[in-house]
Amino acid sequence: MVLLHTCAEERVGAIMVAFSQEVHGGQKPIGGITMSVISMKQLLEAGVHFGHQTRRWNPKMKKYIFVERNGIYIIDLQKTVKKLEEAYNFMRQVGADGGKVLFVGTKKQAQEAIKEEAERAGMYYINQRWLGGTLTNFGTIQKRVARMKAIEKMEEDGTFDVLPKKEVSQLNKEHDRLVKFLGGIRDMKGLPDVIFIVDPRKERIAVAEAIKLNIPLVGIVDTNCDPDEIDYVIPANDDAIRAVRLLTSKMADALIESRQGEDDEATAETANETETVAAD
């Protein structure tokens, strides 16, 4: 996948200028300041444009493909920029409305970014195996989370000190397993308002549960995925660690930015109230 034909690299590089001009020409206003969500250089350097081999593709992704070279599909970054912009604005609105987002990515390339970016945004995550029924049988999942917290309380209140070592060892193993799979949703009191997902093909159970419950999906969708399942498609390489990190961080940025807007408004209101009191 990395060994791309030189001709393809030249063609991708050639469209970089045109893409960049369009991206920067379509800057969005944020709090009175204009800025772009992402640069073409960032996308190229992260390898966002590399799709899967042509024999491993979903025909529904054809509209997001720029060219095929040496048996590999190259994703149209112009469309990636546009779709990322749409996803970013959606996420920003979700955050502004106080919505909760669940970040999901259990493949090795996504695990670290999913955890770190979700935590940075103050949201929830699942980066290990998706447990069937996580959404559709949420009550049972909550009981498992409660069990995890109960074991933690036993350790904190000294219960472990009076239990046999073998039993304590078993409890620790049970706790570690619960934390591994449910630690990222320990504080999630209800179903998420939105799910951000890396590789919907791999996370097909999570996608199916979200669709069943009408939970909007935002996803990094590679050339072997079905884009029709995702509400906000970000056509991109979902196998490169740098690409996944870059795009996941942008979703976290959108959520953080929405809160900054609220903080600015709160500060302005406080300042106005202070001025009013001073005037009185």
Coordinates of C-alpha atoms in Angstrom, one line a residue:
M1 CA 0.0 0.0 0.0
V2 CA 2.9 2.4 0.8
L3 CA 4.7 1.6 -2.5
L4 CA 2.6 3.7 -4.8
H5 CA 3.5 4.2 -8.4
T6 CA 5.5 7.4 -9.0
C7 CA 2.9 8.5 -11.6
A8 CA 0.1 8.3 -9.1
E9 CA 2.2 10.3 -6.6
E10 CA 2.7 13.0 -9.2
R11 CA -1.0 13.2 -10.0
V12 CA -2.0 13.3 -6.4
G13 CA 0.6 16.0 -5.8
A14 CA -0.6 17.9 -8.9
I15 CA -4.1 18.2 -7.5
M16 CA -2.8 19.3 -4.1
V17 CA -2.6 22.9 -5.2
A18 CA -6.1 23.0 -6.7
F19 CA -7.5 21.2 -3.6
S20 CA -5.7 23.6 -1.3
Q21 CA -7.0 26.7 -3.1
E22 CA -10.6 25.3 -2.9
V23 CA -10.2 24.4 0.8
H24 CA -8.8 27.8 1.8
G25 CA -11.2 29.6 -0.4
G26 CA -14.0 27.9 1.5
Q27 CA -12.9 28.8 5.0
K28 CA -15.5 28.7 7.7
P29 CA -16.1 31.4 10.2
I30 CA -15.6 30.4 13.8
G31 CA -16.3 33.0 16.5
G32 CA -15.6 35.8 14.0
I33 CA -12.3 34.2 12.9
T34 CA -11.9 32.4 9.6
M35 CA -9.9 29.1 9.6
S36 CA -10.0 25.9 7.7
V37 CA -10.7 22.5 9.4
I38 CA -7.6 20.9 7.8
S39 CA -5.0 21.5 5.2
M40 CA -4.3 19.4 2.1
K41 CA -0.7 19.0 3.2
Q42 CA -1.8 17.4 6.5
L43 CA -4.0 14.9 4.7
L44 CA -1.3 13.9 2.3
E45 CA 1.4 13.6 4.9
A46 CA -0.8 11.4 7.0
G47 CA -1.5 9.1 4.0
V48 CA -5.3 9.8 4.2
H49 CA -5.5 9.3 0.4
F50 CA -4.4 5.7 0.3
G51 CA -7.3 3.3 -0.2
H52 CA -7.4 -0.5 -0.3
Q53 CA -6.3 -2.7 -3.1
T54 CA -8.8 -2.7 -6.0
R55 CA -9.9 -6.3 -5.4
R56 CA -11.0 -5.2 -1.9
W57 CA -13.5 -2.5 -2.5
N58 CA -17.1 -1.6 -2.1
P59 CA -18.6 -0.2 -5.4
K60 CA -20.6 2.3 -3.3
M61 CA -17.3 4.1 -2.6
K62 CA -16.7 4.8 -6.3
K63 CA -17.8 8.4 -6.0
Y64 CA -15.1 9.0 -3.4
I65 CA -12.2 7.5 -5.4
F66 CA -9.9 9.8 -7.4
V67 CA -7.9 7.3 -9.4
E68 CA -6.6 3.7 -9.4
R69 CA -2.8 3.1 -9.6
N70 CA -0.8 0.0 -9.3
G71 CA -3.8 -2.0 -8.0
I72 CA -4.5 0.6 -5.3
Y73 CA -7.4 3.1 -5.1
I74 CA -6.5 6.7 -4.3
I75 CA -9.2 8.6 -2.4
D76 CA -10.3 11.9 -3.7
L77 CA -9.0 14.3 -1.0
Q78 CA -11.2 17.1 -2.3
K79 CA -14.2 15.1 -1.2
T80 CA -12.5 14.2 2.0
V81 CA -12.0 17.8 2.9
K82 CA -15.6 18.6 2.1
K83 CA -17.0 15.6 4.0
L84 CA -14.7 16.3 7.0
E85 CA -16.0 19.9 7.1
E86 CA -19.6 18.6 7.2
A87 CA -18.7 16.1 10.0
Y88 CA -16.8 18.8 11.9
N89 CA -19.7 21.2 11.8
F90 CA -22.1 18.5 12.9
M91 CA -19.9 17.5 15.8
R92 CA -19.5 21.1 16.8
Q93 CA -23.3 21.5 16.9
V94 CA -23.7 18.3 18.9
G95 CA -21.2 19.6 21.4
A96 CA -22.9 23.0 21.6
D97 CA -26.2 21.2 22.3
G98 CA -24.7 19.3 25.2
G99 CA -24.7 16.0 23.3
K100 CA -22.6 13.0 24.3
V101 CA -20.4 11.2 21.7
L102 CA -19.1 7.7 21.9
F103 CA -15.8 7.2 20.1
V104 CA -15.4 3.6 18.7
G105 CA -12.3 2.0 17.1
T106 CA -11.1 -1.4 18.2
K107 CA -8.6 -2.1 15.5
K108 CA -5.0 -1.8 16.6
Q109 CA -4.3 1.2 14.5
A110 CA -7.1 3.1 16.1
Q111 CA -7.0 2.1 19.8
E112 CA -4.7 4.7 21.1
A113 CA -6.1 7.6 19.2
I114 CA -9.7 6.7 20.1
K115 CA -8.9 6.6 23.8
E116 CA -6.8 9.8 23.9
E117 CA -9.0 11.9 21.7
A118 CA -12.2 10.9 23.4
E119 CA -10.7 11.7 26.8
R120 CA -9.4 15.0 25.5
A121 CA -12.9 15.9 24.4
G122 CA -14.4 14.7 27.7
M123 CA -16.4 12.0 25.9
Y124 CA -16.7 8.2 26.0
Y125 CA -14.9 5.5 24.1
I126 CA -14.6 1.8 23.3
N127 CA -11.2 0.8 21.9
Q128 CA -11.2 -2.9 22.7
R129 CA -13.7 -5.6 21.6
W130 CA -17.2 -4.3 21.1
L131 CA -19.5 -6.3 23.4
G132 CA -22.7 -7.3 21.6
G133 CA -25.6 -5.4 23.2
T134 CA -23.5 -2.5 24.3
L135 CA -26.3 -0.2 23.0
T136 CA -29.3 -2.5 22.5
N137 CA -28.9 -4.1 25.9
F138 CA -27.5 -1.1 27.7
G139 CA -29.1 -2.1 31.0
T140 CA -27.0 -5.2 31.2
I141 CA -23.9 -3.2 30.3
Q142 CA -24.7 -0.8 33.2
K143 CA -24.8 -3.7 35.6
R144 CA -21.4 -4.8 34.5
V145 CA -20.1 -1.2 35.0
A146 CA -21.7 -1.2 38.4
R147 CA -19.9 -4.4 39.2
M148 CA -16.6 -2.9 38.2
K149 CA -17.2 0.1 40.5
A150 CA -18.2 -2.2 43.3
I151 CA -14.9 -4.1 43.1
E152 CA -13.1 -0.8 43.2
K153 CA -15.0 0.2 46.3
M154 CA -14.1 -3.1 48.0
E155 CA -10.5 -2.3 47.5
E156 CA -10.9 1.2 48.7
D157 CA -12.9 0.4 51.9
G158 CA -10.5 -2.3 53.1
T159 CA -12.7 -5.3 52.1
F160 CA -9.8 -6.8 50.2
D161 CA -7.7 -6.9 53.4
V162 CA -10.0 -9.5 55.0
L163 CA -10.6 -11.7 52.0
P164 CA -8.5 -14.7 51.1
K165 CA -5.7 -13.9 48.6
K166 CA -7.1 -16.2 46.0
E167 CA -10.4 -14.4 46.1
V168 CA -8.7 -11.1 45.9
S169 CA -6.7 -12.3 42.9
Q170 CA -9.9 -13.4 41.1
L171 CA -11.6 -10.1 41.8
N172 CA -8.6 -8.2 40.4
K173 CA -8.7 -10.3 37.3
E174 CA -12.4 -9.7 36.9
H175 CA -11.9 -5.9 37.5
D176 CA -9.1 -5.7 34.9
R177 CA -11.3 -7.4 32.3
L178 CA -14.2 -5.1 33.0
V179 CA -11.9 -2.0 32.8
K180 CA -10.4 -3.2 29.5
F181 CA -13.8 -3.4 27.8
L182 CA -15.9 -1.0 29.7
G183 CA -13.5 1.5 31.2
G184 CA -14.2 4.1 28.5
I185 CA -17.9 4.1 29.2
R186 CA -17.9 3.9 33.0
D187 CA -19.5 7.3 33.3
M188 CA -21.9 7.0 30.4
K189 CA -25.3 7.1 32.1
G190 CA -27.4 6.6 29.0
L191 CA -27.2 6.0 25.2
P192 CA -24.9 8.4 23.3
D193 CA -26.3 11.0 21.1
V194 CA -23.8 10.3 18.3
I195 CA -21.2 7.7 17.6
F196 CA -17.9 8.4 15.9
I197 CA -16.5 5.2 14.4
V198 CA -13.3 4.1 12.7
D199 CA -13.8 1.4 10.1
P200 CA -17.5 0.6 10.1
R201 CA -16.8 -2.6 8.2
K202 CA -14.9 -4.0 11.2
E203 CA -17.3 -2.4 13.7
R204 CA -20.4 -3.8 11.9
I205 CA -22.1 -4.9 15.2
A206 CA -21.7 -1.4 16.6
V207 CA -23.1 0.1 13.4
A208 CA -26.0 -2.3 13.4
E209 CA -26.9 -1.4 17.0
A210 CA -26.7 2.3 16.3
I211 CA -28.9 2.0 13.2
K212 CA -31.4 0.0 15.1
L213 CA -31.6 2.7 17.8
N214 CA -31.5 5.6 15.3
I215 CA -28.2 7.0 16.7
P216 CA -26.4 9.1 14.1
L217 CA -23.0 7.8 12.9
V218 CA -20.0 9.7 11.9
G219 CA -17.2 7.6 10.5
I220 CA -13.9 7.2 8.8
V221 CA -14.8 5.2 5.8
D222 CA -12.2 3.4 3.6
T223 CA -12.7 2.1 0.0
N224 CA -13.8 -1.3 1.3
C225 CA -16.7 0.0 3.4
D226 CA -20.4 0.7 2.8
P227 CA -20.9 4.5 3.1
D228 CA -24.7 4.1 3.0
E229 CA -24.6 3.0 6.7
I230 CA -22.9 6.2 7.9
D231 CA -24.7 9.5 8.3
Y232 CA -21.5 11.6 8.0
V233 CA -19.0 9.9 5.9
I234 CA -15.3 10.9 6.0
P235 CA -13.7 9.0 3.0
A236 CA -10.2 8.2 4.2
N237 CA -7.6 5.6 4.9
D238 CA -8.6 3.8 8.1
D239 CA -5.5 1.6 8.3
A240 CA -2.8 4.2 8.8
I241 CA -2.2 5.2 12.4
R242 CA -1.4 8.8 11.4
A243 CA -4.5 9.2 9.3
V244 CA -6.7 7.8 12.0
R245 CA -5.1 10.0 14.6
L246 CA -5.4 13.1 12.5
L247 CA -9.1 12.7 11.6
T248 CA -10.1 11.5 15.1
S249 CA -8.4 14.6 16.6
K250 CA -10.4 16.8 14.3
M251 CA -13.6 15.3 15.8
A252 CA -12.3 16.0 19.3
D253 CA -11.4 19.5 18.2
A254 CA -14.9 20.2 17.1
L255 CA -16.4 19.1 20.4
I256 CA -13.8 21.1 22.4
E257 CA -14.4 24.2 20.2
S258 CA -18.1 24.1 20.9
R259 CA -17.4 24.3 24.6
Q260 CA -15.0 27.2 24.1
G261 CA -17.8 29.1 22.4
E262 CA -20.0 28.6 25.4
D263 CA -17.2 29.7 27.8
D264 CA -16.7 32.8 25.7
E265 CA -20.4 33.6 25.9
A266 CA -20.5 33.0 29.6
T267 CA -17.4 35.3 30.1
A268 CA -19.1 38.0 28.0
E269 CA -22.3 37.7 30.0
T270 CA -20.4 38.0 33.3
A271 CA -18.6 41.0 32.0
N272 CA -21.8 42.7 31.0
E273 CA -23.4 42.0 34.3
T274 CA -20.4 43.4 36.1
E275 CA -20.6 46.6 34.0
T276 CA -24.3 46.9 34.7
V277 CA -23.7 46.6 38.5
A278 CA -20.9 49.1 38.3
A279 CA -23.1 51.6 36.4
D280 CA -25.8 51.2 39.0

